[in-house]
mmCIF file of C-alpha atoms in Angstrom:
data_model
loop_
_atom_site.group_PDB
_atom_site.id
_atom_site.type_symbol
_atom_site.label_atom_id
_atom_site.label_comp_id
_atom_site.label_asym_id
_atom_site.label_seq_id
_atom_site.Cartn_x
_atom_site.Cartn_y
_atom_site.Cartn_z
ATOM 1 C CA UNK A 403 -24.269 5.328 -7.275
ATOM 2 C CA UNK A 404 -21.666 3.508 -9.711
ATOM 3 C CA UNK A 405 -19.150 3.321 -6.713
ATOM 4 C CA UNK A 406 -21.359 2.232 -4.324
ATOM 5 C CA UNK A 407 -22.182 -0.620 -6.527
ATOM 6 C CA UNK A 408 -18.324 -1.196 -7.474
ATOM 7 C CA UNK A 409 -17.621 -1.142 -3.694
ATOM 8 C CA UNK A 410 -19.994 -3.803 -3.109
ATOM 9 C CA UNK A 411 -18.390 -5.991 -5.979
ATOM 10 C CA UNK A 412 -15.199 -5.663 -4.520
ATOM 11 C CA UNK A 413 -16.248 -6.558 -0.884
ATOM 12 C CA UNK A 414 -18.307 -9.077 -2.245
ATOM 13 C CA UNK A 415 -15.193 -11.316 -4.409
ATOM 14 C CA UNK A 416 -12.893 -11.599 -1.321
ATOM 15 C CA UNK A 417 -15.118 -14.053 1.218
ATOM 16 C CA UNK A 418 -14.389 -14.010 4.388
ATOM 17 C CA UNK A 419 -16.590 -13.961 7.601
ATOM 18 C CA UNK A 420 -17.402 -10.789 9.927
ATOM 19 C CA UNK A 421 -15.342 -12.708 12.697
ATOM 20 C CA UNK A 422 -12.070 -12.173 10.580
ATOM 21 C CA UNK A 423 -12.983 -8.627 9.704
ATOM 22 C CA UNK A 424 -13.227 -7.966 13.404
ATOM 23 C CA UNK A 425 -10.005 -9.892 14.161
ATOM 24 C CA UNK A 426 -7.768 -8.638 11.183
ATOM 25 C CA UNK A 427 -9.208 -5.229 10.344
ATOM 26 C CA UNK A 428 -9.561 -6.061 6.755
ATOM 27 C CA UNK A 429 -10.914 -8.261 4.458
ATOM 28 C CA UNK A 430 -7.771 -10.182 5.016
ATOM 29 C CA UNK A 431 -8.179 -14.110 6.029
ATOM 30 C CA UNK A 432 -7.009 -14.578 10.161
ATOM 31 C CA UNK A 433 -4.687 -17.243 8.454
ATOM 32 C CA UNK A 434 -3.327 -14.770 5.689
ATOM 33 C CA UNK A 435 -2.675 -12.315 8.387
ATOM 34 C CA UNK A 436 -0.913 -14.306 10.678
ATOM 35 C CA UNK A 437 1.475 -15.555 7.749
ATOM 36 C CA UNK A 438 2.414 -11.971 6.535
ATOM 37 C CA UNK A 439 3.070 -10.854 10.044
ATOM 38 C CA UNK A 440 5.004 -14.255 10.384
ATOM 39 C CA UNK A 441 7.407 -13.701 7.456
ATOM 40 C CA UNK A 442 7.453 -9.883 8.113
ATOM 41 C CA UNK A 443 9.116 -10.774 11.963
ATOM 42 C CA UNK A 444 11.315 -13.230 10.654
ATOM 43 C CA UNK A 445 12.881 -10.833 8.425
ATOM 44 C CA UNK A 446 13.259 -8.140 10.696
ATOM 45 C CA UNK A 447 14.734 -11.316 12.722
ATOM 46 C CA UNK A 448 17.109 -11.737 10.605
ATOM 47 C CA UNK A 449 18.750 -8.405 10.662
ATOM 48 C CA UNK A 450 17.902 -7.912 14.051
ATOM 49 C CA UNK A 451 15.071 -5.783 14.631
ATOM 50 C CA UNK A 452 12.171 -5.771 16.986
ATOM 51 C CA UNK A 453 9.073 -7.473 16.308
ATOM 52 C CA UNK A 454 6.065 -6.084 14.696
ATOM 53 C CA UNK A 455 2.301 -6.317 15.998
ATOM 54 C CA UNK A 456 -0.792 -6.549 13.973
ATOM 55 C CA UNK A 457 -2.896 -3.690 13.974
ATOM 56 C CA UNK A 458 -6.575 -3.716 13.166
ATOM 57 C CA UNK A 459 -6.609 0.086 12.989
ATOM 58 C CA UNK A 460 -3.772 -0.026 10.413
ATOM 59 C CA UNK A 461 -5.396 -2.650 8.214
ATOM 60 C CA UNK A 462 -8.739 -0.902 8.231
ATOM 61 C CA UNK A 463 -6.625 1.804 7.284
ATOM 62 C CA UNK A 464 -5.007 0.060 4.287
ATOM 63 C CA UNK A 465 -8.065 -1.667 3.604
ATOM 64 C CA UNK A 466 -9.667 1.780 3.033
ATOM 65 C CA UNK A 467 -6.964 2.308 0.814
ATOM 66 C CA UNK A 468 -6.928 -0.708 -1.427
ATOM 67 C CA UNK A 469 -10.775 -0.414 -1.862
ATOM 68 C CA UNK A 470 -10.000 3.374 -3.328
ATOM 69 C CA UNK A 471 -7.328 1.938 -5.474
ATOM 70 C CA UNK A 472 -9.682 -0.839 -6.447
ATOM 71 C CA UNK A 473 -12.493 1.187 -7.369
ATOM 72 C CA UNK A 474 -9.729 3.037 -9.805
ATOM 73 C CA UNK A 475 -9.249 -0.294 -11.375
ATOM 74 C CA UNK A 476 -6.373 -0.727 -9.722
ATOM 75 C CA UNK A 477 -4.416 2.100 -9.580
ATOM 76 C CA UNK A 478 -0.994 1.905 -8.199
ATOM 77 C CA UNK A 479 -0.047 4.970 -6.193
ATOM 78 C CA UNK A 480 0.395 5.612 -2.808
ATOM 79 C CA UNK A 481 -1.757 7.760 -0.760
ATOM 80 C CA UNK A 482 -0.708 11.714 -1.034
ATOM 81 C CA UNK A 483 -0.788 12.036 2.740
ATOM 82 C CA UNK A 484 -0.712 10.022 5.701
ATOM 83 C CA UNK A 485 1.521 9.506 8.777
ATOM 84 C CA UNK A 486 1.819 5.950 7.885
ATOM 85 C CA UNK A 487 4.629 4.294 5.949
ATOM 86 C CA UNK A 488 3.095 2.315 3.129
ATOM 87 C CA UNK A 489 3.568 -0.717 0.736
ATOM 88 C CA UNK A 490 1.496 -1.360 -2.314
ATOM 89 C CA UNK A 491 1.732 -5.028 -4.191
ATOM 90 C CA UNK A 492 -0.638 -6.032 -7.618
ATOM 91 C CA UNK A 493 -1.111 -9.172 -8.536
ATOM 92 C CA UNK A 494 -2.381 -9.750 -12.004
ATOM 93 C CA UNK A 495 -4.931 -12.700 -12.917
ATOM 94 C CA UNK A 496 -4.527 -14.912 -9.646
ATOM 95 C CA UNK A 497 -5.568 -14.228 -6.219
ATOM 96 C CA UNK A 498 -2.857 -12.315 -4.038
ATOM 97 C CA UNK A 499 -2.266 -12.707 -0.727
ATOM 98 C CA UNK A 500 -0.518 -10.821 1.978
ATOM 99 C CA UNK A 501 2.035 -13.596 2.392
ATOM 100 C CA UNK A 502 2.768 -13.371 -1.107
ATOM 101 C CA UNK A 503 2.993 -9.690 -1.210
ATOM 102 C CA UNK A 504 5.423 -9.635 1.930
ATOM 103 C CA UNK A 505 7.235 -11.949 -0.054
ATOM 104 C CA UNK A 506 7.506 -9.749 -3.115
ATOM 105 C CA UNK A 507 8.631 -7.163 -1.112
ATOM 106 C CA UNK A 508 11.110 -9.066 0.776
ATOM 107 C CA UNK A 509 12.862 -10.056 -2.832
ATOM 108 C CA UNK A 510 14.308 -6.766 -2.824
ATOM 109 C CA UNK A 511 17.088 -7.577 -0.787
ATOM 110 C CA UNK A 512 18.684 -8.755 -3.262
ATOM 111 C CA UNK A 513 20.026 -5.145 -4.082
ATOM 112 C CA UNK A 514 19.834 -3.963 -0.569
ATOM 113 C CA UNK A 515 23.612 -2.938 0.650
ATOM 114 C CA UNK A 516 22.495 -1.414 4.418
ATOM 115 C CA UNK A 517 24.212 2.173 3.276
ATOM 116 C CA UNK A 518 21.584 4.981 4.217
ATOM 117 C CA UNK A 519 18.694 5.468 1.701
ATOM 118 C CA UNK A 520 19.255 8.415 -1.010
ATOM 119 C CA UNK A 521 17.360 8.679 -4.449
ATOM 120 C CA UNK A 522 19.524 6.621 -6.261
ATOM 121 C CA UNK A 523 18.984 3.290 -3.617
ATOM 122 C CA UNK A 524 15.219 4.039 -2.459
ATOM 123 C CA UNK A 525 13.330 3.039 -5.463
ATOM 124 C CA UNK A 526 14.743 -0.414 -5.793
ATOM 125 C CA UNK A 527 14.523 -1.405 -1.943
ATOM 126 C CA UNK A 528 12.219 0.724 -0.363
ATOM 127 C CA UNK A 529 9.479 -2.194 0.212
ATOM 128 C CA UNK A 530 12.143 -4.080 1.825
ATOM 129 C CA UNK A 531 13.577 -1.852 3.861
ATOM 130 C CA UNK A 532 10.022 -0.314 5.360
ATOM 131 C CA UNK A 533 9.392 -4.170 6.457
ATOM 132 C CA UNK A 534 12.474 -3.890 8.257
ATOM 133 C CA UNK A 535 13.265 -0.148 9.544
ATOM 134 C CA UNK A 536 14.362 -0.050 12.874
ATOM 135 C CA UNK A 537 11.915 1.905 14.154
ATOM 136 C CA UNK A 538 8.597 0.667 13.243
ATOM 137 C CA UNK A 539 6.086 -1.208 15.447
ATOM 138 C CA UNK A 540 2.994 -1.983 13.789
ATOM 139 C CA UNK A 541 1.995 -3.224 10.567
ATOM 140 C CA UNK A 542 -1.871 -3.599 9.047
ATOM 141 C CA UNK A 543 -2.877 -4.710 5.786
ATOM 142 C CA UNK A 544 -5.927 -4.878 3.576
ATOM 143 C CA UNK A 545 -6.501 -6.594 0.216
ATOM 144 C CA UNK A 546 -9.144 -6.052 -2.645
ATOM 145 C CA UNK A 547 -10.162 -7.286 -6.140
ATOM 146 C CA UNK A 548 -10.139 -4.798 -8.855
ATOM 147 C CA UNK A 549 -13.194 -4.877 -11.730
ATOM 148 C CA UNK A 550 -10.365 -6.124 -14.111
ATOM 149 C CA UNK A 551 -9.769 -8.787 -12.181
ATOM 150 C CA UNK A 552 -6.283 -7.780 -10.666
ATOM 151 C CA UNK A 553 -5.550 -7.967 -6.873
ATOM 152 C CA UNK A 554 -4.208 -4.856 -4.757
ATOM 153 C CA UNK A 555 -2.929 -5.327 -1.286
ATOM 154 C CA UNK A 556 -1.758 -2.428 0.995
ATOM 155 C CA UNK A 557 0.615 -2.354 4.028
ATOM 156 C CA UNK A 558 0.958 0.136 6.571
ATOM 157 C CA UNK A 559 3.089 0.882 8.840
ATOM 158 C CA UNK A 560 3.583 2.665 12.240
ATOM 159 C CA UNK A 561 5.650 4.535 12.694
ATOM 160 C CA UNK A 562 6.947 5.197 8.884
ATOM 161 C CA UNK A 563 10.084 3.998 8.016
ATOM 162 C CA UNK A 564 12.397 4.856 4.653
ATOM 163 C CA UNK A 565 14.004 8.591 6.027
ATOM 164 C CA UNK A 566 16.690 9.864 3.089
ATOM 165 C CA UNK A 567 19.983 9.998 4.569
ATOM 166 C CA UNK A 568 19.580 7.121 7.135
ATOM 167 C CA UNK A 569 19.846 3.040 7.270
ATOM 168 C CA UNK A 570 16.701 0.726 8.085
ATOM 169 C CA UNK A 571 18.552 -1.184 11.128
#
């Protein structure tokens, strides 16, 4: 009964109407979506890889996941299985968005050098470099307030990205 309830606070501290639901897959805003896939595409501009498309089945996928997480009072850990590569971003006190978390994730470049990913270089860049890997056509994402008051928003990504031994693009 106590996570039913905590569900329902969560679902009910991120507004937005059943028409975005339907259109994003997630509790995301159409507006927030559109911006994250915007910045997302002009990264993987930038270093010349393919476009992404929004996926509703993705996002309800992450939006599962950030509800879970949520519910946990904001865990952050990555699901244990899944054929989906996967970014997590908190934000602490403030309302998050998937812009901003794109954004946070982006920042990593800044100690990206495009040599193939190993355990010393994955856990620095690894946000970044899912955003951009070569392969990858689809991104979804989902968002959710925590009982502490924290926000949690979740990427994935199809197919996965971040393979040891090789480079994003």
């Amino acid at each position: 009964m106590k996570s039913k309830f905590l569900t329902f606070f969560c679902f009910a501290m991120i507004s937005v109407s059943a028409q975005e639901i339907a259109a994003t897959g997630s509790r995301l805003g159409i507006e927030d979506a559109k911006d994250a896939l915007a910045l997302h595409n002009q990264v993987r501009k930038d270093v010349g890889t393919a476009p992404l498309t929004w996926s509703a089945e993705l996002s309800k996928y992450a939006q599962d996941w950030a509800d879970q997480l949520a519910n946990r009072n904001c865990a952050f850990e990555h699901r244990s299985t899944g054929n989906y590569g996967e970014n997590i971003y908190m934000a602490s006190g403030t309302l998050a968005t998937a812009k901003q978390a794109s954004a946070n994730w982006y920042s990593e470049i800044k100690t990206f050098k495009n040599v193939p990913l190993n355990s010393n270089n994955w856990y620095d860049t690894g946000h970044y470099t899912q955003m951009v890997w070569k392969s990858t056509q689809k991104v979804g994402m989902g968002i959710s307030k925590c009982t502490n008051g924290n926000y949690i928003v979740v990427a994935n990504y199809d197919p996965p990205g971040n393979f040891m031994g090789q480079t994003p693009y």
